[in-house]
Short mmCIF file of C-alpha atoms in Angstrom, two decimals:
data_model
loop_
_atom_site.label_atom_id
_atom_site.label_comp_id
_atom_site.label_asym_id
_atom_site.label_seq_id
_atom_site.Cartn_x
_atom_site.Cartn_y
_atom_site.Cartn_z
CA MET A 1 61.96 91.22 94.44
CA ARG A 2 65.32 92.95 94.69
CA LEU A 3 68.10 91.77 92.38
CA PHE A 4 71.83 92.52 92.25
CA ASP A 5 73.61 91.97 88.92
CA THR A 6 77.08 91.13 90.23
CA HIS A 7 78.80 91.33 86.84
CA CYS A 8 77.74 93.68 84.05
CA HIS A 9 79.87 95.78 81.70
CA PHE A 10 77.30 98.56 81.71
CA ASP A 11 79.91 101.12 80.62
CA PHE A 12 80.37 99.55 77.17
CA ASP A 13 79.39 101.59 74.11
CA VAL A 14 76.28 99.51 73.36
CA PHE A 15 74.66 101.11 76.46
CA ALA A 16 75.96 104.63 75.87
CA ASP A 17 72.82 106.04 74.24
CA ASP A 18 70.58 107.43 77.00
CA PHE A 19 72.21 105.50 79.83
CA ALA A 20 69.60 106.71 82.31
CA CYS A 21 66.90 104.90 80.30
CA GLN A 22 69.05 101.76 80.12
CA LEU A 23 69.37 101.84 83.90
CA GLU A 24 65.65 102.41 84.33
CA LEU A 25 64.90 99.41 82.13
CA ALA A 26 66.98 97.22 84.44
CA GLN A 27 65.25 98.67 87.47
CA THR A 28 61.80 97.87 86.06
CA GLN A 29 62.86 94.21 86.18
CA GLY A 30 63.88 94.43 89.83
CA VAL A 31 67.59 95.00 89.28
CA GLU A 32 68.37 97.58 91.97
CA ARG A 33 72.14 97.17 92.09
CA ILE A 34 74.80 96.49 89.48
CA MET A 35 78.50 95.76 89.85
CA ILE A 36 80.58 96.98 86.90
CA PRO A 37 84.06 95.42 86.88
CA SER A 38 86.78 97.24 85.00
CA ILE A 39 88.77 95.86 82.10
CA GLY A 40 91.88 98.03 82.59
CA PRO A 41 93.24 101.58 82.66
CA SER A 42 91.00 102.60 79.76
CA ASN A 43 87.84 102.60 81.87
CA TRP A 44 88.91 103.12 85.51
CA ASP A 45 88.02 106.83 85.53
CA LYS A 46 84.73 106.26 83.73
CA LEU A 47 83.59 103.61 86.18
CA LEU A 48 84.50 105.71 89.21
CA ALA A 49 82.47 108.57 87.74
CA MET A 50 79.48 106.33 87.00
CA SER A 51 79.42 104.88 90.50
CA ALA A 52 79.54 108.39 91.94
CA GLU A 53 76.71 109.65 89.73
CA TYR A 54 74.19 106.80 89.78
CA ALA A 55 72.67 105.20 92.86
CA GLY A 56 72.93 101.43 92.77
CA ILE A 57 75.99 101.37 90.51
CA TYR A 58 79.12 99.88 92.08
CA THR A 59 82.51 99.23 90.59
CA ALA A 60 85.74 97.27 90.89
CA LEU A 61 89.20 98.26 89.68
CA GLY A 62 91.41 95.76 87.94
CA MET A 63 92.93 94.43 84.73
CA HIS A 64 91.05 91.82 82.69
CA PRO A 65 93.29 89.13 81.12
CA TYR A 66 91.59 89.50 77.73
CA PHE A 67 92.70 93.12 77.41
CA LEU A 68 96.33 92.72 78.50
CA THR A 69 99.24 93.68 76.27
CA ASP A 70 103.02 93.42 76.50
CA ASN A 71 102.98 96.77 78.33
CA SER A 72 100.34 95.87 80.90
CA VAL A 73 102.82 95.09 83.66
CA TYR A 74 103.81 98.76 83.60
CA HIS A 75 100.23 99.75 84.44
CA LEU A 76 100.29 97.87 87.73
CA THR A 77 101.80 100.93 89.40
CA ASP A 78 98.91 103.00 88.00
CA LEU A 79 96.44 100.50 89.46
CA GLN A 80 98.10 100.79 92.85
CA LYS A 81 97.85 104.59 92.70
CA GLN A 82 94.20 104.51 91.62
CA THR A 83 93.21 102.20 94.43
CA GLU A 84 95.04 104.30 97.01
CA ALA A 85 93.42 107.49 95.72
CA HIS A 86 89.87 106.10 95.52
CA LEU A 87 89.76 103.46 98.25
CA ASN A 88 86.25 104.43 99.38
CA HIS A 89 84.79 104.46 95.86
CA PHE A 90 85.12 100.86 94.68
CA ARG A 91 84.22 97.50 96.19
CA ALA A 92 86.62 94.90 94.78
CA ILE A 93 89.68 94.21 92.67
CA GLY A 94 88.83 92.91 89.21
CA GLU A 95 87.96 91.72 86.79
CA CYS A 96 91.16 89.73 86.96
CA GLY A 97 92.37 86.20 86.46
CA LEU A 98 93.66 83.83 83.80
CA ASP A 99 92.30 82.82 80.41
CA ALA A 100 93.69 79.93 78.37
CA MET A 101 91.47 80.77 75.41
CA VAL A 102 92.87 84.20 74.49
CA ASP A 103 95.98 85.17 72.56
CA VAL A 104 97.71 86.88 75.48
CA ASP A 105 101.09 85.71 76.76
CA HIS A 106 100.47 83.45 79.77
CA ASP A 107 103.48 84.80 81.66
CA ILE A 108 102.07 88.33 81.40
CA GLN A 109 98.67 87.08 82.56
CA GLY A 110 100.33 85.42 85.52
CA LYS A 111 102.36 88.46 86.55
CA VAL A 112 99.37 90.79 86.36
CA PHE A 113 97.05 88.37 88.17
CA ASN A 114 99.57 87.71 90.94
CA ALA A 115 99.99 91.45 91.46
CA GLN A 116 96.24 91.93 91.74
CA ILE A 117 95.87 89.12 94.28
CA ALA A 118 98.61 90.77 96.34
CA LEU A 119 96.91 94.16 96.02
CA ALA A 120 93.55 92.75 97.14
CA ASN A 121 95.32 91.12 100.08
CA ASP A 122 96.89 94.43 101.08
CA LEU A 123 93.58 96.30 100.79
CA GLN A 124 91.55 93.45 102.32
CA LEU A 125 89.16 93.51 99.37
CA PRO A 126 87.37 90.70 97.49
CA LEU A 127 88.41 89.62 94.00
CA ILE A 128 86.21 89.33 90.93
CA LEU A 129 87.73 86.33 89.17
CA HIS A 130 87.83 85.52 85.47
CA SER A 131 88.88 81.92 84.79
CA ARG A 132 88.56 80.02 81.52
CA LYS A 133 90.17 76.57 81.38
CA THR A 134 92.42 77.69 84.25
CA HIS A 135 90.52 76.78 87.44
CA ASN A 136 93.30 74.62 88.90
CA GLU A 137 95.97 77.24 88.31
CA VAL A 138 93.81 80.05 89.71
CA LEU A 139 93.11 77.99 92.82
CA GLN A 140 96.80 77.25 93.25
CA LEU A 141 97.75 80.94 93.06
CA LEU A 142 95.05 81.95 95.55
CA LYS A 143 96.36 79.36 97.98
CA GLN A 144 99.96 80.45 97.45
CA HIS A 145 98.98 84.01 98.38
CA LYS A 146 96.98 82.72 101.37
CA PHE A 147 94.14 84.89 100.09
CA THR A 148 91.28 85.03 102.61
CA PHE A 149 89.04 87.90 101.49
CA GLY A 150 86.90 85.93 99.05
CA GLY A 151 85.02 87.38 96.14
CA VAL A 152 83.13 86.06 93.12
CA LEU A 153 84.11 83.46 90.55
CA HIS A 154 82.43 85.15 87.61
CA GLY A 155 80.69 83.38 84.73
CA PHE A 156 81.04 79.93 86.21
CA SER A 157 80.90 77.03 83.79
CA GLY A 158 82.16 73.84 85.32
CA SER A 159 81.62 70.97 87.72
CA TYR A 160 80.24 70.86 91.23
CA GLN A 161 83.64 69.76 92.53
CA GLN A 162 85.40 72.74 90.93
CA ALA A 163 82.85 75.19 92.29
CA MET A 164 83.16 73.77 95.80
CA GLN A 165 86.94 74.27 95.73
CA PHE A 166 86.39 77.99 95.21
CA ILE A 167 83.66 78.11 97.83
CA GLU A 168 86.10 76.56 100.32
CA LEU A 169 88.32 79.61 99.72
CA GLY A 170 85.42 82.00 100.38
CA PHE A 171 84.33 82.69 96.79
CA TYR A 172 80.71 83.01 95.70
CA ILE A 173 79.80 81.40 92.37
CA GLY A 174 78.49 83.75 89.68
CA ILE A 175 75.60 82.13 87.81
CA GLY A 176 74.49 83.69 84.53
CA GLY A 177 72.88 83.00 81.19
CA VAL A 178 74.79 79.76 80.54
CA ILE A 179 72.24 77.89 82.64
CA THR A 180 69.46 78.80 80.19
CA TYR A 181 71.00 76.49 77.56
CA PRO A 182 69.83 72.87 77.86
CA ARG A 183 73.13 71.66 76.36
CA ALA A 184 75.05 73.11 79.34
CA ARG A 185 74.17 70.04 81.38
CA LYS A 186 77.16 70.10 83.72
CA THR A 187 76.76 73.77 84.62
CA ARG A 188 72.99 73.44 85.04
CA GLN A 189 73.43 70.44 87.32
CA THR A 190 76.03 72.32 89.34
CA ALA A 191 73.75 75.36 89.71
CA ALA A 192 70.96 73.08 90.87
CA ASN A 193 73.05 71.48 93.61
CA LEU A 194 75.40 74.15 94.97
CA PRO A 195 74.54 75.59 98.38
CA LEU A 196 72.35 78.61 97.61
CA GLU A 197 74.21 80.60 100.28
CA TRP A 198 77.21 80.66 97.91
CA ILE A 199 75.47 81.70 94.67
CA VAL A 200 75.17 85.18 93.18
CA LEU A 201 73.44 86.19 89.94
CA GLU A 202 74.99 87.97 86.96
CA THR A 203 74.44 88.76 83.30
CA ASP A 204 77.94 89.73 82.02
CA ALA A 205 76.01 92.07 79.70
CA PRO A 206 76.43 92.83 76.87
CA ASP A 207 78.03 89.36 76.61
CA MET A 208 76.65 85.91 77.50
CA PRO A 209 73.18 86.28 75.90
CA LEU A 210 70.48 83.99 77.22
CA MET A 211 68.91 81.14 75.27
CA GLY A 212 66.65 82.60 72.58
CA TYR A 213 68.52 85.92 72.48
CA GLN A 214 71.66 84.85 70.64
CA GLY A 215 73.09 87.59 68.45
CA LYS A 216 71.59 90.36 70.58
CA PRO A 217 73.38 92.40 73.27
CA ASN A 218 72.66 91.07 76.72
CA HIS A 219 71.20 93.50 79.27
CA PRO A 220 71.01 93.59 83.09
CA ALA A 221 67.21 93.59 82.70
CA MET A 222 67.62 89.92 81.71
CA LEU A 223 68.75 89.02 85.23
CA SER A 224 65.17 88.22 86.20
CA GLN A 225 65.20 85.45 83.58
CA VAL A 226 68.42 84.03 84.99
CA LEU A 227 66.66 83.98 88.37
CA SER A 228 63.65 82.19 86.91
CA CYS A 229 65.81 79.55 85.25
CA LEU A 230 67.81 78.95 88.43
CA THR A 231 64.57 78.60 90.38
CA LEU A 232 63.28 75.97 87.94
CA LEU A 233 66.54 74.02 88.08
CA ARG A 234 66.42 73.98 91.88
CA ASP A 235 62.65 73.33 92.01
CA THR A 236 62.17 75.95 94.67
CA ASP A 237 60.49 79.28 95.38
CA GLU A 238 61.64 82.21 93.22
CA ARG A 239 61.21 84.77 95.97
CA SER A 240 63.44 82.89 98.39
CA VAL A 241 66.16 82.46 95.75
CA ALA A 242 65.98 86.18 95.01
CA GLN A 243 66.23 87.08 98.71
CA ILE A 244 69.20 84.82 99.40
CA THR A 245 71.20 85.79 96.30
CA TRP A 246 70.50 89.47 97.08
CA LYS A 247 71.93 89.02 100.57
CA ASN A 248 74.92 87.11 99.18
CA ALA A 249 75.79 89.85 96.70
CA ASN A 250 75.55 92.59 99.29
CA ARG A 251 77.63 90.56 101.71
CA VAL A 252 80.51 89.86 99.32
CA PHE A 253 80.78 93.51 98.24
CA LYS A 254 80.09 94.85 101.75
CA VAL A 255 77.08 96.90 100.66
CA CYS A 256 74.44 97.77 103.23
CA GLU A 257 71.05 96.27 102.40
#
């Protein structure tokens, strides 16, 4: 089976020791492709270099709401320049969005997110969305921008109705380790009932550890367990789920199979 981890912070320090071995470990579990979204100016150059050096590593350029500061609006010009200079070397804008659970000024989050939606519109690229307790506002902004290039709603944890609103705007739903927790009933039920043609798999490693691995860094090699859990929830064939989610991930990021 061929798997595509559509959201993994594989550039973080926890993976720095012998990265080639870390990548090989993921590959032994069927993970052939990995999308690494950026968090901001601090890792744009590193991600571009990684995607150039390693086959199967793809990247997105953007500014994550968690890492914004009062000065972040001034980096939007830098983001514009980076995207213009490296247009053929990244696949999406992101990770970007809104987060009601972090201590970052909401006005700054809004300005930076709006600018990134506009940039993705200009470049005709998908967005990798981060949304915590902000689904309605994110949807409203996407509609205001008349954004039509889709993307992935990363780390989804919500209702079927919320997920379908994003799907209607062309966004795939990123399903990760949350579904391995029995207490996450709403998210598990949603994952079981969404149209499979709009689901992609992710780990968000080193974050979002799976059930039974709390306190340990997550790893893209764990994606096969996310697949297994999703298959059980949907009571279907694992190979067919793997094939469809693989096609979905390649389609959204415009990667040849």
